[in-house]
PDB file of N, CA and C in Angstrom:
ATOM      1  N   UNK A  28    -132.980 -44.141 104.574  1.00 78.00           N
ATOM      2  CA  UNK A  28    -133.054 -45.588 104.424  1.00 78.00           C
ATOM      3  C   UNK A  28    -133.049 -46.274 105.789  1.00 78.00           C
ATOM      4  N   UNK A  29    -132.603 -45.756 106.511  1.00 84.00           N
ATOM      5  CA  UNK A  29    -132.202 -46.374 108.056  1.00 84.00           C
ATOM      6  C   UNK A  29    -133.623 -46.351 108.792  1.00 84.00           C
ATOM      7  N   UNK A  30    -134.218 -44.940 108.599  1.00 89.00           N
ATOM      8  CA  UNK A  30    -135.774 -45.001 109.213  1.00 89.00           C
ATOM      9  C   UNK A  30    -136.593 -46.177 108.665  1.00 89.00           C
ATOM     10  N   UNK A  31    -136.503 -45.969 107.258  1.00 87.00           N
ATOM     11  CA  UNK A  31    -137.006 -47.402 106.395  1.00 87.00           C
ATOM     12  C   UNK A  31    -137.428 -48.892 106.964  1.00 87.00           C
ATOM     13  N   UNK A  32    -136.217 -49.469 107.214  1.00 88.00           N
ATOM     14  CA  UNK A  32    -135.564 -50.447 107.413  1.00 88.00           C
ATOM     15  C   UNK A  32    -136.031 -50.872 109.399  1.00 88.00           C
ATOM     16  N   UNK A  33    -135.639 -49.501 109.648  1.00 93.00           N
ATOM     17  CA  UNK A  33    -136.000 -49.712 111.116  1.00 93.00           C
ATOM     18  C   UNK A  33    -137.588 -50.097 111.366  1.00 93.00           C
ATOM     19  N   UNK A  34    -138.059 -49.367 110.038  1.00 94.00           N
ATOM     20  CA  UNK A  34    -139.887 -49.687 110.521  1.00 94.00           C
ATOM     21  C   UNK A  34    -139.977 -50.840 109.794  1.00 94.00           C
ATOM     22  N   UNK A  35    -139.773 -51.638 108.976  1.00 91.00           N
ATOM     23  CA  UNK A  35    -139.915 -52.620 108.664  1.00 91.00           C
ATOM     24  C   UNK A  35    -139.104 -53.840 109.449  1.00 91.00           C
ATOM     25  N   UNK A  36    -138.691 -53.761 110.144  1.00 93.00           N
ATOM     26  CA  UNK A  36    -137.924 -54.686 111.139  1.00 93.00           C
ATOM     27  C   UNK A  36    -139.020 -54.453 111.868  1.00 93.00           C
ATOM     28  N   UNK A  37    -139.425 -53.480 113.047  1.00 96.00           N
ATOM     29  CA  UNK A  37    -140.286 -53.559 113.873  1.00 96.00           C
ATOM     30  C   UNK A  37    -141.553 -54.374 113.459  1.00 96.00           C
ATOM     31  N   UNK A  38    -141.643 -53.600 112.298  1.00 94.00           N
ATOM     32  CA  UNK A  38    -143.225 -54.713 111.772  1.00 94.00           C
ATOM     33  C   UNK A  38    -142.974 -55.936 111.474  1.00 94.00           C
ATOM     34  N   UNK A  39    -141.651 -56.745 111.126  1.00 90.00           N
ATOM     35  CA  UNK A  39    -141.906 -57.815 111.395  1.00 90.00           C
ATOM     36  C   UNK A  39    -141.759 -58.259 112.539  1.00 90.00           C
ATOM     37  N   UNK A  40    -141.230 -57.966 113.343  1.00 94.00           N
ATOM     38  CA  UNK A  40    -140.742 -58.114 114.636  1.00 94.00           C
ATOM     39  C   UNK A  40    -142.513 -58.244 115.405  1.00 94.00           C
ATOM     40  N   UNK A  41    -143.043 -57.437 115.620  1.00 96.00           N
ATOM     41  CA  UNK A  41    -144.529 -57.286 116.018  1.00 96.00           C
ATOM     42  C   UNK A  41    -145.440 -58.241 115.112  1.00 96.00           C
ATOM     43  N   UNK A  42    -145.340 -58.428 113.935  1.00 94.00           N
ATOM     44  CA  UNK A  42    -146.192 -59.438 113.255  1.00 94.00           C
ATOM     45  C   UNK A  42    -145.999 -60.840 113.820  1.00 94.00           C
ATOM     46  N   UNK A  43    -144.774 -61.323 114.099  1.00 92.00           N
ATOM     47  CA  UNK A  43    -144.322 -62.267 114.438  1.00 92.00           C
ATOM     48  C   UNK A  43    -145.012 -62.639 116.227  1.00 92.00           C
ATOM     49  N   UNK A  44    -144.551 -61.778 116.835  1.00 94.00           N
ATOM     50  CA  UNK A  44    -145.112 -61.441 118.394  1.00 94.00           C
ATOM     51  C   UNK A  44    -146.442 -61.621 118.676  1.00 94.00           C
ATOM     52  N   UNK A  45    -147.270 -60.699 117.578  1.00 96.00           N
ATOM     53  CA  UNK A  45    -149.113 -61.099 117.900  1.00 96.00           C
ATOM     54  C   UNK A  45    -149.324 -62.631 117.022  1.00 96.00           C
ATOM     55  N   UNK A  46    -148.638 -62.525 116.027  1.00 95.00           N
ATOM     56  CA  UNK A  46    -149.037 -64.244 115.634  1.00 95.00           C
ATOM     57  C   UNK A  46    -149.113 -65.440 116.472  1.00 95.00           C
ATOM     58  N   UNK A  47    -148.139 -65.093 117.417  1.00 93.00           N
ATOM     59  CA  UNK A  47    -147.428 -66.457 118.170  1.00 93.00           C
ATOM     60  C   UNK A  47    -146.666 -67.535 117.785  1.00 93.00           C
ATOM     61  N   UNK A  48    -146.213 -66.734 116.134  1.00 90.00           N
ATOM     62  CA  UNK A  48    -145.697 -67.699 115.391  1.00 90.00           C
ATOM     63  C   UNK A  48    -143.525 -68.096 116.252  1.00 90.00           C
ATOM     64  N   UNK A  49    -144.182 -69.841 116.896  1.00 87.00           N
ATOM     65  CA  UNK A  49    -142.542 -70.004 117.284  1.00 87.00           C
ATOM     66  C   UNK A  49    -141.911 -70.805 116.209  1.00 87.00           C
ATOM     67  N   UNK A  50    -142.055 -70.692 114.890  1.00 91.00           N
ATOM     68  CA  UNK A  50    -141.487 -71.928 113.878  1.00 91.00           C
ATOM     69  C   UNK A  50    -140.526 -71.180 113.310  1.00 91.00           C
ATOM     70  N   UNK A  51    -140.797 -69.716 113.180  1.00 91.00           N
ATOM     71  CA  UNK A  51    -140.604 -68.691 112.349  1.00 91.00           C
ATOM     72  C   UNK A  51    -139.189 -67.758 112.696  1.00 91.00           C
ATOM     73  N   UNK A  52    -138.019 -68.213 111.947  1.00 90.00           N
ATOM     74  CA  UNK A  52    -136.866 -67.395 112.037  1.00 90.00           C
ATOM     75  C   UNK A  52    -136.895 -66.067 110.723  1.00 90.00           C
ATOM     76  N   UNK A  53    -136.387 -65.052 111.331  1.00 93.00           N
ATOM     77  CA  UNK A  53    -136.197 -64.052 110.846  1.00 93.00           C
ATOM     78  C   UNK A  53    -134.555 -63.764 110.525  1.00 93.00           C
ATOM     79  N   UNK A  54    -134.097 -63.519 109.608  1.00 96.00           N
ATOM     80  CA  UNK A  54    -132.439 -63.111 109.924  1.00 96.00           C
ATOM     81  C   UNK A  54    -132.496 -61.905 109.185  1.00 96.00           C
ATOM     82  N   UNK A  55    -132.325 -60.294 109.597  1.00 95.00           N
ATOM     83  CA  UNK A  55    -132.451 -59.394 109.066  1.00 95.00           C
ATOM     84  C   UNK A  55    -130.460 -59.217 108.616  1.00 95.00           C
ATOM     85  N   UNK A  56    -130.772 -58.596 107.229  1.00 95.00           N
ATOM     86  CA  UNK A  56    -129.449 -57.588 107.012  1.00 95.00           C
ATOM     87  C   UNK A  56    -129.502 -56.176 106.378  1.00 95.00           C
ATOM     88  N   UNK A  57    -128.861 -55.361 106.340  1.00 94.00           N
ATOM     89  CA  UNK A  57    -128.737 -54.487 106.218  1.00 94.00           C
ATOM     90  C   UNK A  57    -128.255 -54.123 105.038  1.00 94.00           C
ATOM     91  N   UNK A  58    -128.462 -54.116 103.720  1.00 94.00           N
ATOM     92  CA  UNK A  58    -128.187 -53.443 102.459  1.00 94.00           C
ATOM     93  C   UNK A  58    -127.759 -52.181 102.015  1.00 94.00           C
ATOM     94  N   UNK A  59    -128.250 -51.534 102.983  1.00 92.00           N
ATOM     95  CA  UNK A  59    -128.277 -49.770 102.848  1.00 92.00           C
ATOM     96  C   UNK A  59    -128.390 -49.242 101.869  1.00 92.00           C
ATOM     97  N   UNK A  60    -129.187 -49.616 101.086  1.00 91.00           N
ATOM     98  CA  UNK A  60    -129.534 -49.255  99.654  1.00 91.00           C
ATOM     99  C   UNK A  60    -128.304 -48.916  98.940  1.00 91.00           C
ATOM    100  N   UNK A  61    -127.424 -50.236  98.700  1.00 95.00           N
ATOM    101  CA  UNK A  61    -126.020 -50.571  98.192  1.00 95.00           C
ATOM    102  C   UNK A  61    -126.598 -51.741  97.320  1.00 95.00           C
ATOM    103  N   UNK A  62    -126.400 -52.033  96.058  1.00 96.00           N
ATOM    104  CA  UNK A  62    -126.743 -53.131  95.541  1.00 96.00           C
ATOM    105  C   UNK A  62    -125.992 -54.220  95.581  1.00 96.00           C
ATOM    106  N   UNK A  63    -124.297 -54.071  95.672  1.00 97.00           N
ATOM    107  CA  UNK A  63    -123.458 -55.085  96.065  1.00 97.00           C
ATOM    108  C   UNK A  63    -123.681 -55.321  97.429  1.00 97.00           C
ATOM    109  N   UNK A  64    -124.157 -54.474  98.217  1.00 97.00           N
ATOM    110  CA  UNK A  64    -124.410 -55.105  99.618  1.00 97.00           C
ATOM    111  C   UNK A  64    -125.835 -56.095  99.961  1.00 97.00           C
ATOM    112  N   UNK A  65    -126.622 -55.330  98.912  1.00 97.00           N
ATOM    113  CA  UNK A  65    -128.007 -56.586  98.673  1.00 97.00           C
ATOM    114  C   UNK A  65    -127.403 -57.861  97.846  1.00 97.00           C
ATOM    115  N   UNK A  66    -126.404 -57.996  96.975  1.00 98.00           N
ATOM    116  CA  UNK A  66    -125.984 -59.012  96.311  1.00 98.00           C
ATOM    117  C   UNK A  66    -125.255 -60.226  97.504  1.00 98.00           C
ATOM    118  N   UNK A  67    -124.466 -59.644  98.057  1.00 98.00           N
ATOM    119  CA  UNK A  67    -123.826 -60.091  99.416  1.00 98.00           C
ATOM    120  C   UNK A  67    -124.473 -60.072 100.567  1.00 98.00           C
ATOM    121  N   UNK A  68    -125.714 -59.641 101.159  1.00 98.00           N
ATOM    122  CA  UNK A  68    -126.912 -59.743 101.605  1.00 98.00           C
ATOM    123  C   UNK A  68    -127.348 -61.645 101.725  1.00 98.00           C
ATOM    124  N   UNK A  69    -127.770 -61.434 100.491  1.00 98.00           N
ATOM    125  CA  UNK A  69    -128.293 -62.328  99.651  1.00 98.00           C
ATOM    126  C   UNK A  69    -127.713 -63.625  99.168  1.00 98.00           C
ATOM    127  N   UNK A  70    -125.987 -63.571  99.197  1.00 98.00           N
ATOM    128  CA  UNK A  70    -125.703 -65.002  99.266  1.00 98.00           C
ATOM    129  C   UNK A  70    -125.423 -65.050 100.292  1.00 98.00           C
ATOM    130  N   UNK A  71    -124.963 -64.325 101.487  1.00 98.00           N
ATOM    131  CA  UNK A  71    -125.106 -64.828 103.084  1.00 98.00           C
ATOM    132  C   UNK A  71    -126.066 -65.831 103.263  1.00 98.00           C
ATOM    133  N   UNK A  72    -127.503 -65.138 103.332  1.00 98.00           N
ATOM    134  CA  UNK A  72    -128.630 -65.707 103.446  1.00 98.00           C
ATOM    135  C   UNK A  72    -128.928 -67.039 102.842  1.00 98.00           C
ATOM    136  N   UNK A  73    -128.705 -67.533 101.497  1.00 98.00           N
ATOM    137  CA  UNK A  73    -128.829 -68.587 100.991  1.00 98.00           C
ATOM    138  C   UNK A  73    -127.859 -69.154 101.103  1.00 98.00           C
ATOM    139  N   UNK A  74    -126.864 -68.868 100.773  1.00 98.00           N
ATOM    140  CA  UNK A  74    -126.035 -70.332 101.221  1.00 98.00           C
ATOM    141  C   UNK A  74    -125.171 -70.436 101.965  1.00 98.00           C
ATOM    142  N   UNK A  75    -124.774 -69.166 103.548  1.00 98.00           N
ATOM    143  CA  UNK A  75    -124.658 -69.600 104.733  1.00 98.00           C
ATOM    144  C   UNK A  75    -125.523 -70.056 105.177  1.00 98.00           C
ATOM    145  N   UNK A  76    -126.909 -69.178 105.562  1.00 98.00           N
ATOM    146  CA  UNK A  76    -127.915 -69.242 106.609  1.00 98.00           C
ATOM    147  C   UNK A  76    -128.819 -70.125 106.230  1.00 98.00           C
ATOM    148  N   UNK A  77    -129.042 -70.913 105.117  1.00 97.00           N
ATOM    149  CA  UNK A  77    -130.033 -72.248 104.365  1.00 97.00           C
ATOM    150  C   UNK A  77    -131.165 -71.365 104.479  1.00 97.00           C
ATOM    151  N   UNK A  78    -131.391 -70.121 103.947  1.00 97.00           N
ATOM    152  CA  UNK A  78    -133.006 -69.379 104.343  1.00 97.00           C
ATOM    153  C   UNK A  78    -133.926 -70.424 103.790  1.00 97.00           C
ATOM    154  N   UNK A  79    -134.986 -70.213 103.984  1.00 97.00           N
ATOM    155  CA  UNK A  79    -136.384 -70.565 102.611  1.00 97.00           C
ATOM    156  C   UNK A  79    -136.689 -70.003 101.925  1.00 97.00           C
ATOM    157  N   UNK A  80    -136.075 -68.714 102.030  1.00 98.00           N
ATOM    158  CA  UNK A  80    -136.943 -67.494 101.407  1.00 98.00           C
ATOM    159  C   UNK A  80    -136.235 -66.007 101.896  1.00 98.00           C
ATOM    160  N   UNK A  81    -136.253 -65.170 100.835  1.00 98.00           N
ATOM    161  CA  UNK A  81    -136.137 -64.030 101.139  1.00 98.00           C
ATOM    162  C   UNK A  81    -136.540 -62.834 100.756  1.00 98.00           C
ATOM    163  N   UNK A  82    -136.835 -62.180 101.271  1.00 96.00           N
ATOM    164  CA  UNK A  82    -137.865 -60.390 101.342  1.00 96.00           C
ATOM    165  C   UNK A  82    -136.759 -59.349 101.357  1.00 96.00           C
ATOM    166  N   UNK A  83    -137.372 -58.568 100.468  1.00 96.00           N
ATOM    167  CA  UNK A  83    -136.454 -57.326 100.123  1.00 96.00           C
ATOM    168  C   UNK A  83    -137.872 -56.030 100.194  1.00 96.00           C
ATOM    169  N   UNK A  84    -136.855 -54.606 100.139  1.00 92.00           N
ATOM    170  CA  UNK A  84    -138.458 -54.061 100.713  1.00 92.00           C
ATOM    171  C   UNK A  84    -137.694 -52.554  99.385  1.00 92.00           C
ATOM    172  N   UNK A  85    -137.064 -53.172  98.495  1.00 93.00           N
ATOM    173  CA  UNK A  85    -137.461 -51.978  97.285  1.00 93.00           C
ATOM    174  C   UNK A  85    -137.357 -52.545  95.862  1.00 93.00           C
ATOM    175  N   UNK A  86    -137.544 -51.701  95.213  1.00 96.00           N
ATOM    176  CA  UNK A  86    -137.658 -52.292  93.494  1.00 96.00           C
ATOM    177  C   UNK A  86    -136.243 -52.213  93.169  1.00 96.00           C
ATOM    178  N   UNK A  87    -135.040 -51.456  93.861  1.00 96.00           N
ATOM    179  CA  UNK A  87    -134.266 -51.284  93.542  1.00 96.00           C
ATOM    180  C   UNK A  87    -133.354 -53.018  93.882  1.00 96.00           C
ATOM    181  N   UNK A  88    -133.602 -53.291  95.207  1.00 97.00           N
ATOM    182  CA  UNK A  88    -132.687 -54.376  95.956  1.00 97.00           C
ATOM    183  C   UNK A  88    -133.695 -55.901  95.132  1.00 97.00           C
ATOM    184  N   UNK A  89    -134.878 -55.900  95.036  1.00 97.00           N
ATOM    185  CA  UNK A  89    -135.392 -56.585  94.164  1.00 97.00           C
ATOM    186  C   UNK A  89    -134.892 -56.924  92.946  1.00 97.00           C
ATOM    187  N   UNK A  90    -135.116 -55.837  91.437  1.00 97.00           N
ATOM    188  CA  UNK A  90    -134.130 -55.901  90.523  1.00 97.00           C
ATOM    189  C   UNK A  90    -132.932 -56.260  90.528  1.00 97.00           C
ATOM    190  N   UNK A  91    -132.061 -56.053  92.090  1.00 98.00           N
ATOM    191  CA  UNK A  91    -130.528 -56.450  92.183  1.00 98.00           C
ATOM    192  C   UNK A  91    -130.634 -58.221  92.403  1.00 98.00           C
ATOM    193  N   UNK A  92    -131.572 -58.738  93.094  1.00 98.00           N
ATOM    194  CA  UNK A  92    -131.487 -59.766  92.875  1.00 98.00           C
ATOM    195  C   UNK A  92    -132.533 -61.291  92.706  1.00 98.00           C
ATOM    196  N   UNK A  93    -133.549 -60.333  92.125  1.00 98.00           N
ATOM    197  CA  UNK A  93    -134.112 -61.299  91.764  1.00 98.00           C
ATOM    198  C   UNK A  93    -133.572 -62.551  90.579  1.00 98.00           C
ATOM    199  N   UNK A  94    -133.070 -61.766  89.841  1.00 98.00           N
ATOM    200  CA  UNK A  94    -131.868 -62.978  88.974  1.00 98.00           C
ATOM    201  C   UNK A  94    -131.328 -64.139  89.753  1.00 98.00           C
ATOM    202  N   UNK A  95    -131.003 -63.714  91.232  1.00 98.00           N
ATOM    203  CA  UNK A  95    -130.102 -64.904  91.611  1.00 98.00           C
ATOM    204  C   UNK A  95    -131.247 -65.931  92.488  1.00 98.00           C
ATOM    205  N   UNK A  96    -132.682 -64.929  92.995  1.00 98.00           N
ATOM    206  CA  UNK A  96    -133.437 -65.769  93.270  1.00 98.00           C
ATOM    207  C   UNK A  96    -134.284 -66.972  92.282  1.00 98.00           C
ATOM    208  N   UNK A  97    -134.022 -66.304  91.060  1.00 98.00           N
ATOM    209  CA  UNK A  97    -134.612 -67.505  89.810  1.00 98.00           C
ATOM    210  C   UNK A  97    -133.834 -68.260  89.434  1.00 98.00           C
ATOM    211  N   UNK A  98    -132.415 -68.372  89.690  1.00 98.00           N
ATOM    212  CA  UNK A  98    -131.258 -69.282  89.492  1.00 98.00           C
ATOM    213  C   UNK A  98    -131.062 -70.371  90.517  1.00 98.00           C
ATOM    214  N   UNK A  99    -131.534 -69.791  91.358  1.00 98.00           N
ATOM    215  CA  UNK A  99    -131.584 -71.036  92.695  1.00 98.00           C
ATOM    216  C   UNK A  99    -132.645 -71.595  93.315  1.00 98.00           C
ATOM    217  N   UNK A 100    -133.442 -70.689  92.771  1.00 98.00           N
ATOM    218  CA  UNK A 100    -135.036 -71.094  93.130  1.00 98.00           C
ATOM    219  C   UNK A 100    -135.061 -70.876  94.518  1.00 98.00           C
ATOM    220  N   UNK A 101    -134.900 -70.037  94.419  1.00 98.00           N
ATOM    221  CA  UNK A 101    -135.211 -69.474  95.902  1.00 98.00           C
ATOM    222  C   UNK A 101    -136.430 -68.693  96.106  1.00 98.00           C
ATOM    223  N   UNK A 102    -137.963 -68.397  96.800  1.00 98.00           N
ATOM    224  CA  UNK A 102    -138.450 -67.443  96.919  1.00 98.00           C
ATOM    225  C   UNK A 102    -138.335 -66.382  97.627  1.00 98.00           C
ATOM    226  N   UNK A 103    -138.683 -64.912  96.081  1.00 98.00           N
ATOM    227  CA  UNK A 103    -138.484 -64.030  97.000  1.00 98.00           C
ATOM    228  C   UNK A 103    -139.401 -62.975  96.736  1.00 98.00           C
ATOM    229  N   UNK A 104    -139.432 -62.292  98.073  1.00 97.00           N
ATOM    230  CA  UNK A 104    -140.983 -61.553  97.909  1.00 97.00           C
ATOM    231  C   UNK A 104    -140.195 -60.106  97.953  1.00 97.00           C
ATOM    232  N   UNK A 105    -141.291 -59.151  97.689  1.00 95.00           N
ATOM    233  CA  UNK A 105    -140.273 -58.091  97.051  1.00 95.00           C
ATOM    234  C   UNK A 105    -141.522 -56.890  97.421  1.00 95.00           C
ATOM    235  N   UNK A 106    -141.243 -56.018  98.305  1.00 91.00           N
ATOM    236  CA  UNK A 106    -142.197 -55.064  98.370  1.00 91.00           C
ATOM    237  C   UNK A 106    -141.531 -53.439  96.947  1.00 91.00           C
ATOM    238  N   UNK A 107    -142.021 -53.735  95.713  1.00 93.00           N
ATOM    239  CA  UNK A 107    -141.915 -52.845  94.710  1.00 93.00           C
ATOM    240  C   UNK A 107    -142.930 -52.506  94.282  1.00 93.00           C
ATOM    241  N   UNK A 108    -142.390 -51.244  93.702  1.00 95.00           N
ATOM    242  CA  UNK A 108    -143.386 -50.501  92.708  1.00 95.00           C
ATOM    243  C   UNK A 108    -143.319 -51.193  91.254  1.00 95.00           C
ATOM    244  N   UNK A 109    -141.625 -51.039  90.875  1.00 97.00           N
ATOM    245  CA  UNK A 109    -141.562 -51.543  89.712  1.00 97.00           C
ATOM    246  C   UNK A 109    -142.003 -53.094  89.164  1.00 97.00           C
ATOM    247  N   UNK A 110    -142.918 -53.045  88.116  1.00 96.00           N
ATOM    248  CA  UNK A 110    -143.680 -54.515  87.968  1.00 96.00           C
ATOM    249  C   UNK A 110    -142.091 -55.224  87.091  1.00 96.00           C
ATOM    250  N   UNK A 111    -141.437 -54.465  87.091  1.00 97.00           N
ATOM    251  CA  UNK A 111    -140.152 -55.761  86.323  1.00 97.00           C
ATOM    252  C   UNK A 111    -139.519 -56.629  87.240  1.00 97.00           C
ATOM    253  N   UNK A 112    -140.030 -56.307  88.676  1.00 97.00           N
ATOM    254  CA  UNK A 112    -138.832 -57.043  89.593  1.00 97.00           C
ATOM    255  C   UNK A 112    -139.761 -58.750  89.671  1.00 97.00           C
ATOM    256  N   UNK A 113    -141.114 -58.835  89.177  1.00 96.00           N
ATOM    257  CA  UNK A 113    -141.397 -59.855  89.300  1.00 96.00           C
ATOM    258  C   UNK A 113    -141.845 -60.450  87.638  1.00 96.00           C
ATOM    259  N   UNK A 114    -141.778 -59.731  86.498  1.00 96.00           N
ATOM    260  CA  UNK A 114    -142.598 -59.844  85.491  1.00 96.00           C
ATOM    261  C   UNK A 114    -141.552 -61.294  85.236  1.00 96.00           C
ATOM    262  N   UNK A 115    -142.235 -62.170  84.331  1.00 97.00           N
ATOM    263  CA  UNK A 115    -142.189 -63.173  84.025  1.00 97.00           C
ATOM    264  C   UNK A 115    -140.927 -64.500  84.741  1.00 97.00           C
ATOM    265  N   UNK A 116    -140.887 -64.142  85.939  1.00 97.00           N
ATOM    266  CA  UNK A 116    -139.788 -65.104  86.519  1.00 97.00           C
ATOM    267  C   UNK A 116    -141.080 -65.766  87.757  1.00 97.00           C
ATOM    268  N   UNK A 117    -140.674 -67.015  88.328  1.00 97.00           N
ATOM    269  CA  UNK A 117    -141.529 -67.830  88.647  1.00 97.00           C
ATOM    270  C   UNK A 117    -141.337 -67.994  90.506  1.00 97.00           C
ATOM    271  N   UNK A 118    -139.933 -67.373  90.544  1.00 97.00           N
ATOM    272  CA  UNK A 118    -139.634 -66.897  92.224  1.00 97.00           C
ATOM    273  C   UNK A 118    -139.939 -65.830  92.890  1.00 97.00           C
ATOM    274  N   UNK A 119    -140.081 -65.136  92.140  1.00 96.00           N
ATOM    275  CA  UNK A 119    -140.524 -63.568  92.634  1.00 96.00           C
ATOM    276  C   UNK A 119    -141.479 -63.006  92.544  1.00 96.00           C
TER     277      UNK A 119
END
């Protein structure tokens, strides 16, 4: 999971860099493929950090909280396999 995580940080990290995008905050955390730690992840992010939005990069941390992203209306993008982490909810 750590290799995971590390390449997906870099790629955003580099997406961000060739864009030239300066509007654009990133706040990464670390879940470790813990679902209470994606749950707590996840209200850090929304209602310490005021995100806009938040990205998760499995079906597993997705399913953990896409519920709380349709309760607050929060968007969240979700790199899964499983089609339940987005089927009929309007944030995800």
């Amino acid at each position: 999971a750590k290799t995971w995580g590390e390449a997906i940080k870099n790629g955003f990290d580099l997406g961000l860099e060739e864009s030239g995008c300066k509007t654009l905050t990133v706040i990464y955390e670390d879940d470790q493929f813990v679902a209470q730690k994606t749950v707590t992840a996840f209200k850090k992010l929304t209602e310490q950090d005021k995100v806009d939005a938040v990205i998760v990069s499995s079906s597993s941390a997705g399913n953990t909280v896409a519920p709380l992203a349709e309760q607050k209306k929060i968007p969240l993008f979700a790199w899964a396999s499983d089609p339940k982490v987005s089927k009929g909810r309007t944030y995800t």
